[in-house]
Amino acid sequence: MNRRKFLSYMGCGCGTLLLSSCTTAPITERKQLKIVSEAKLNAQAAAIYEKIKEKEKMSDDTKTLNEIKEIGKKMENSISEYFYRAGIEDPTINFEWEYILIDRKKVRNAWCMPGGKIAVYTGILEATKNTDGLAAVMGHEIAHAVAKHSVERASRATLVNTGTQLIDIFSGGKLSQVNRTTGINTVGLITQLGLLNPFNRKQESEADYLGMIFSSLSGYDIRETVKIWERMKELNKGKEPPEFMSTHPSSDNRIKDLNEKMGGVILDYPPIEIS
């Protein structure tokens, strides 16, 4: 088979794959590519979560852990109720929610794995300060899981890897040769700077917006969201990379965007009363 015909077949096959795998993110309706099994990713995440629980030091601050669990439960219920009332399939229906508090005072972070596995580090409590602040952070991390960002990233990575393999084949192995000669992962650099970072910033901004919605639906004061990022900006003063090199929006852009969207969220997504 000649090269032109092969490329033609590959293009048709990939086009069919893309068309059949395009979905939309909940609420924002942003188009997404999903070619990786969500169930498989959730299972992998759950296994990693168990290893993290074994290796990391869990905090003995039961009061804060209980607060995290209470916030989480409110969000679990309000998110499911919102989608039920909207007549939309609940994206969390297969989640197995779990919450841990990791004792690391120098780590100002939190995350939510696919399937609802959540971790909060004690270091971020310096920025959250209060229940509404903690809810804002958790809402943002839960939004990543609800919007299936990990599935989307894994799908995009799979597509990129397939694409770069084809480029290497049709460049006569020159891409691999460059990697061997320079010792630099050219594909990784292209992916990081030219493709995945702008895409990740979209996910982060989407998680900011959805996080505010979930916090509001759960009855928390989302005005605290901006205050958190103002505090984070102060705590990270001089340590933030330029936005074009980062997977996250800059603090200034984040604060501006949150302020612009806050009024609409308060009006359109008031607290949900669950009987």
Short mmCIF file of C-alpha atoms in Angstrom, two decimals:
data_model
loop_
_atom_site.label_atom_id
_atom_site.label_comp_id
_atom_site.label_asym_id
_atom_site.label_seq_id
_atom_site.Cartn_x
_atom_site.Cartn_y
_atom_site.Cartn_z
CA MET A 1 0.00 0.00 0.00
CA ASN A 2 1.47 3.40 -0.89
CA ARG A 3 1.88 6.19 1.64
CA ARG A 4 -0.85 8.43 0.21
CA LYS A 5 -3.46 5.69 0.32
CA PHE A 6 -2.44 4.70 3.85
CA LEU A 7 -2.78 8.29 5.07
CA SER A 8 -6.17 8.51 3.41
CA TYR A 9 -7.37 5.41 5.28
CA MET A 10 -5.91 6.67 8.55
CA GLY A 11 -7.60 10.04 8.10
CA CYS A 12 -10.98 8.42 7.52
CA GLY A 13 -10.55 6.11 10.49
CA CYS A 14 -9.46 8.89 12.84
CA GLY A 15 -12.27 11.12 11.61
CA THR A 16 -14.84 8.43 12.39
CA LEU A 17 -13.27 7.91 15.81
CA LEU A 18 -13.36 11.61 16.61
CA LEU A 19 -16.94 12.04 15.49
CA SER A 20 -18.14 9.07 17.53
CA SER A 21 -16.19 10.12 20.61
CA CYS A 22 -17.11 13.81 20.86
CA THR A 23 -19.24 14.72 23.86
CA THR A 24 -19.87 17.89 25.84
CA ALA A 25 -18.93 18.97 29.35
CA PRO A 26 -21.87 19.28 31.78
CA ILE A 27 -23.45 22.75 32.09
CA THR A 28 -20.80 24.56 30.01
CA GLU A 29 -21.48 22.29 26.99
CA ARG A 30 -17.86 22.65 25.86
CA LYS A 31 -17.04 19.99 23.27
CA GLN A 32 -14.83 17.18 24.55
CA LEU A 33 -12.98 14.19 23.12
CA LYS A 34 -13.39 10.92 25.03
CA ILE A 35 -11.80 7.79 23.61
CA VAL A 36 -10.57 6.33 26.92
CA SER A 37 -12.83 4.20 29.13
CA GLU A 38 -14.07 6.17 32.13
CA ALA A 39 -14.70 2.97 34.11
CA LYS A 40 -11.12 1.82 33.53
CA LEU A 41 -9.73 5.22 34.55
CA ASN A 42 -11.87 5.26 37.71
CA ALA A 43 -10.59 1.80 38.68
CA GLN A 44 -6.99 2.87 38.13
CA ALA A 45 -7.56 6.02 40.17
CA ALA A 46 -9.07 4.05 43.05
CA ALA A 47 -6.03 1.74 43.13
CA ILE A 48 -3.63 4.70 43.17
CA TYR A 49 -5.72 6.36 45.89
CA GLU A 50 -5.26 3.32 48.12
CA LYS A 51 -1.50 3.46 47.63
CA ILE A 52 -1.48 7.16 48.51
CA LYS A 53 -3.38 6.43 51.73
CA GLU A 54 -0.72 3.87 52.65
CA LYS A 55 2.28 6.07 51.87
CA GLU A 56 1.13 9.52 53.00
CA LYS A 57 0.73 10.60 56.59
CA MET A 58 -2.94 11.13 57.35
CA SER A 59 -3.81 14.12 59.52
CA ASP A 60 -5.19 13.50 63.01
CA ASP A 61 -7.28 16.68 62.74
CA THR A 62 -10.63 14.91 62.87
CA LYS A 63 -12.55 18.17 63.14
CA THR A 64 -11.28 19.42 59.77
CA LEU A 65 -11.66 15.98 58.17
CA ASN A 66 -15.28 15.84 59.32
CA GLU A 67 -15.82 19.33 57.89
CA ILE A 68 -14.37 18.16 54.57
CA LYS A 69 -16.69 15.15 54.57
CA GLU A 70 -19.70 17.33 55.41
CA ILE A 71 -18.93 19.76 52.58
CA GLY A 72 -18.38 16.82 50.25
CA LYS A 73 -21.68 15.19 51.17
CA LYS A 74 -23.58 18.42 50.56
CA MET A 75 -21.96 18.73 47.15
CA GLU A 76 -22.62 15.09 46.29
CA ASN A 77 -26.32 15.57 47.01
CA SER A 78 -26.74 18.99 45.41
CA ILE A 79 -24.91 18.00 42.21
CA SER A 80 -27.02 14.87 41.78
CA GLU A 81 -30.21 16.77 42.56
CA TYR A 82 -29.36 19.52 40.09
CA PHE A 83 -28.88 17.10 37.21
CA TYR A 84 -31.99 15.15 38.23
CA ARG A 85 -34.14 18.29 38.14
CA ALA A 86 -32.58 19.37 34.85
CA GLY A 87 -33.42 16.00 33.31
CA ILE A 88 -29.74 15.35 32.54
CA GLU A 89 -27.87 12.14 33.27
CA ASP A 90 -25.95 12.52 36.53
CA PRO A 91 -22.20 12.49 35.69
CA THR A 92 -21.44 11.32 39.25
CA ILE A 93 -23.74 8.29 39.20
CA ASN A 94 -20.82 5.85 39.19
CA PHE A 95 -18.67 7.78 41.66
CA GLU A 96 -17.49 6.14 44.89
CA TRP A 97 -16.85 9.24 46.94
CA GLU A 98 -14.09 9.26 49.53
CA TYR A 99 -12.24 11.99 51.44
CA ILE A 100 -8.83 12.15 53.13
CA LEU A 101 -6.81 14.91 54.83
CA ILE A 102 -3.06 14.57 54.26
CA ASP A 103 -0.70 16.03 56.84
CA ARG A 104 1.63 18.16 54.72
CA LYS A 105 1.80 21.75 55.87
CA LYS A 106 4.10 22.84 53.04
CA VAL A 107 1.74 21.59 50.34
CA ARG A 108 -1.03 24.04 49.45
CA ASN A 109 -3.08 21.74 47.31
CA ALA A 110 -6.13 19.51 46.96
CA TRP A 111 -7.30 17.18 44.22
CA CYS A 112 -10.14 14.95 43.13
CA MET A 113 -9.39 11.82 41.14
CA PRO A 114 -11.77 10.36 38.56
CA GLY A 115 -14.61 8.65 40.40
CA GLY A 116 -14.71 11.03 43.35
CA LYS A 117 -11.54 10.19 45.31
CA ILE A 118 -10.61 13.42 47.08
CA ALA A 119 -7.54 14.55 49.02
CA VAL A 120 -6.96 17.82 50.84
CA TYR A 121 -3.50 18.78 52.14
CA THR A 122 -3.24 20.62 55.45
CA GLY A 123 -1.10 23.31 53.82
CA ILE A 124 -4.02 24.70 51.82
CA LEU A 125 -5.96 25.46 55.00
CA GLU A 126 -3.72 28.52 55.32
CA ALA A 127 -5.45 29.89 52.24
CA THR A 128 -9.00 28.59 52.72
CA LYS A 129 -9.30 30.05 56.25
CA ASN A 130 -12.99 29.11 56.70
CA THR A 131 -15.75 26.70 55.66
CA ASP A 132 -16.79 28.73 52.60
CA GLY A 133 -13.17 28.90 51.48
CA LEU A 134 -12.72 25.17 51.90
CA ALA A 135 -15.96 24.57 49.98
CA ALA A 136 -14.67 26.74 47.13
CA VAL A 137 -11.49 24.68 46.83
CA MET A 138 -13.38 21.39 47.03
CA GLY A 139 -15.95 22.60 44.51
CA HIS A 140 -13.16 23.38 42.06
CA GLU A 141 -11.52 19.96 42.48
CA ILE A 142 -14.82 18.09 42.31
CA ALA A 143 -15.61 20.02 39.12
CA HIS A 144 -12.58 18.44 37.44
CA ALA A 145 -14.03 14.99 38.13
CA VAL A 146 -17.62 15.91 37.23
CA ALA A 147 -16.48 17.42 33.92
CA LYS A 148 -14.43 14.25 33.23
CA HIS A 149 -11.26 16.26 32.70
CA SER A 150 -9.02 13.27 33.42
CA VAL A 151 -10.85 11.20 30.81
CA GLU A 152 -10.48 14.06 28.37
CA ARG A 153 -6.76 14.47 29.09
CA ALA A 154 -6.11 10.74 28.80
CA SER A 155 -8.00 10.68 25.49
CA ARG A 156 -6.06 13.63 24.15
CA ALA A 157 -2.76 12.09 25.25
CA THR A 158 -3.69 8.85 23.47
CA LEU A 159 -4.48 10.77 20.30
CA VAL A 160 -1.24 12.78 20.52
CA ASN A 161 0.85 9.64 21.05
CA THR A 162 -0.78 7.96 18.06
CA GLY A 163 -0.24 11.06 15.95
CA THR A 164 3.43 11.45 16.88
CA GLN A 165 4.07 7.77 16.14
CA LEU A 166 2.69 8.28 12.62
CA ILE A 167 4.79 11.44 12.19
CA ASP A 168 7.86 9.43 13.20
CA ILE A 169 7.01 6.69 10.72
CA PHE A 170 6.55 9.14 7.82
CA SER A 171 9.59 11.22 8.75
CA GLY A 172 11.76 8.13 8.44
CA GLY A 173 12.38 7.98 12.17
CA LYS A 174 13.80 11.53 12.30
CA LEU A 175 11.74 12.51 15.35
CA SER A 176 13.18 9.60 17.34
CA GLN A 177 16.65 10.45 16.02
CA VAL A 178 16.35 14.01 17.32
CA ASN A 179 15.32 12.65 20.73
CA ARG A 180 18.30 10.30 20.86
CA THR A 181 20.80 12.89 19.64
CA THR A 182 19.74 15.76 21.88
CA GLY A 183 18.60 13.77 24.88
CA ILE A 184 15.49 15.93 24.89
CA ASN A 185 11.97 14.55 24.69
CA THR A 186 10.93 16.59 21.67
CA VAL A 187 7.44 15.11 21.62
CA GLY A 188 7.03 15.94 25.31
CA LEU A 189 8.10 19.55 24.79
CA ILE A 190 5.84 20.01 21.77
CA THR A 191 2.98 18.48 23.70
CA GLN A 192 3.58 20.57 26.82
CA LEU A 193 4.17 23.96 25.23
CA GLY A 194 2.13 23.72 22.05
CA LEU A 195 -0.86 21.57 22.82
CA LEU A 196 -1.74 20.42 26.31
CA ASN A 197 -1.04 23.58 28.33
CA PRO A 198 -3.59 25.86 26.59
CA PHE A 199 -6.06 22.99 26.75
CA ASN A 200 -5.43 22.52 30.49
CA ARG A 201 -5.96 26.20 31.13
CA LYS A 202 -9.40 25.81 29.58
CA GLN A 203 -10.09 22.94 31.97
CA GLU A 204 -8.89 24.97 34.95
CA SER A 205 -11.10 27.92 34.02
CA GLU A 206 -14.01 25.55 33.49
CA ALA A 207 -13.39 23.99 36.91
CA ASP A 208 -13.34 27.47 38.47
CA TYR A 209 -16.76 28.20 36.97
CA LEU A 210 -18.32 24.82 37.73
CA GLY A 211 -16.78 24.87 41.19
CA MET A 212 -18.56 28.14 41.97
CA ILE A 213 -21.80 26.63 40.72
CA PHE A 214 -21.45 23.53 42.90
CA SER A 215 -20.54 25.63 45.95
CA SER A 216 -23.55 27.88 45.36
CA LEU A 217 -25.92 24.93 44.82
CA SER A 218 -24.64 23.48 48.12
CA GLY A 219 -25.40 26.66 50.05
CA TYR A 220 -21.92 28.12 50.48
CA ASP A 221 -20.93 31.77 50.02
CA ILE A 222 -19.06 31.84 46.72
CA ARG A 223 -17.78 35.37 47.34
CA GLU A 224 -15.07 33.64 49.35
CA THR A 225 -13.72 32.10 46.11
CA VAL A 226 -12.08 35.34 44.99
CA LYS A 227 -10.67 35.94 48.46
CA ILE A 228 -8.97 32.54 48.35
CA TRP A 229 -7.17 33.34 45.12
CA GLU A 230 -6.17 36.73 46.49
CA ARG A 231 -4.63 34.94 49.46
CA MET A 232 -3.03 32.32 47.20
CA LYS A 233 -1.53 35.10 45.09
CA GLU A 234 0.01 36.63 48.20
CA LEU A 235 1.29 33.28 49.46
CA ASN A 236 2.80 32.47 46.04
CA LYS A 237 4.21 35.94 45.49
CA GLY A 238 7.14 35.80 43.10
CA LYS A 239 6.76 32.03 42.55
CA GLU A 240 4.19 31.92 39.77
CA PRO A 241 5.52 31.00 36.31
CA PRO A 242 4.42 33.08 33.29
CA GLU A 243 0.90 32.06 32.29
CA PHE A 244 1.96 30.80 28.84
CA MET A 245 4.26 28.28 30.58
CA SER A 246 1.71 27.20 33.14
CA THR A 247 -1.23 24.83 33.04
CA HIS A 248 -3.14 27.21 35.32
CA PRO A 249 -4.45 30.69 34.62
CA SER A 250 -2.50 33.43 36.40
CA SER A 251 -3.96 34.56 39.73
CA ASP A 252 -4.87 37.96 38.29
CA ASN A 253 -6.73 36.47 35.32
CA ARG A 254 -8.39 33.92 37.57
CA ILE A 255 -9.63 36.58 40.00
CA LYS A 256 -10.90 38.76 37.12
CA ASP A 257 -12.75 35.84 35.53
CA LEU A 258 -14.31 34.73 38.83
CA ASN A 259 -15.51 38.25 39.60
CA GLU A 260 -17.11 38.53 36.15
CA LYS A 261 -19.00 35.24 36.50
CA MET A 262 -19.95 35.40 40.17
CA GLY A 263 -23.12 37.47 39.82
CA GLY A 264 -24.54 35.16 37.18
CA VAL A 265 -23.80 32.08 39.28
CA ILE A 266 -25.53 33.56 42.33
CA LEU A 267 -28.65 34.36 40.28
CA ASP A 268 -28.81 31.24 38.12
CA TYR A 269 -27.66 28.58 40.58
CA PRO A 270 -29.12 29.35 44.02
CA PRO A 271 -28.87 26.79 46.86
CA ILE A 272 -30.88 23.63 46.21
CA GLU A 273 -33.34 22.57 48.87
CA ILE A 274 -33.29 18.78 49.18
CA SER A 275 -36.22 17.20 50.99
#
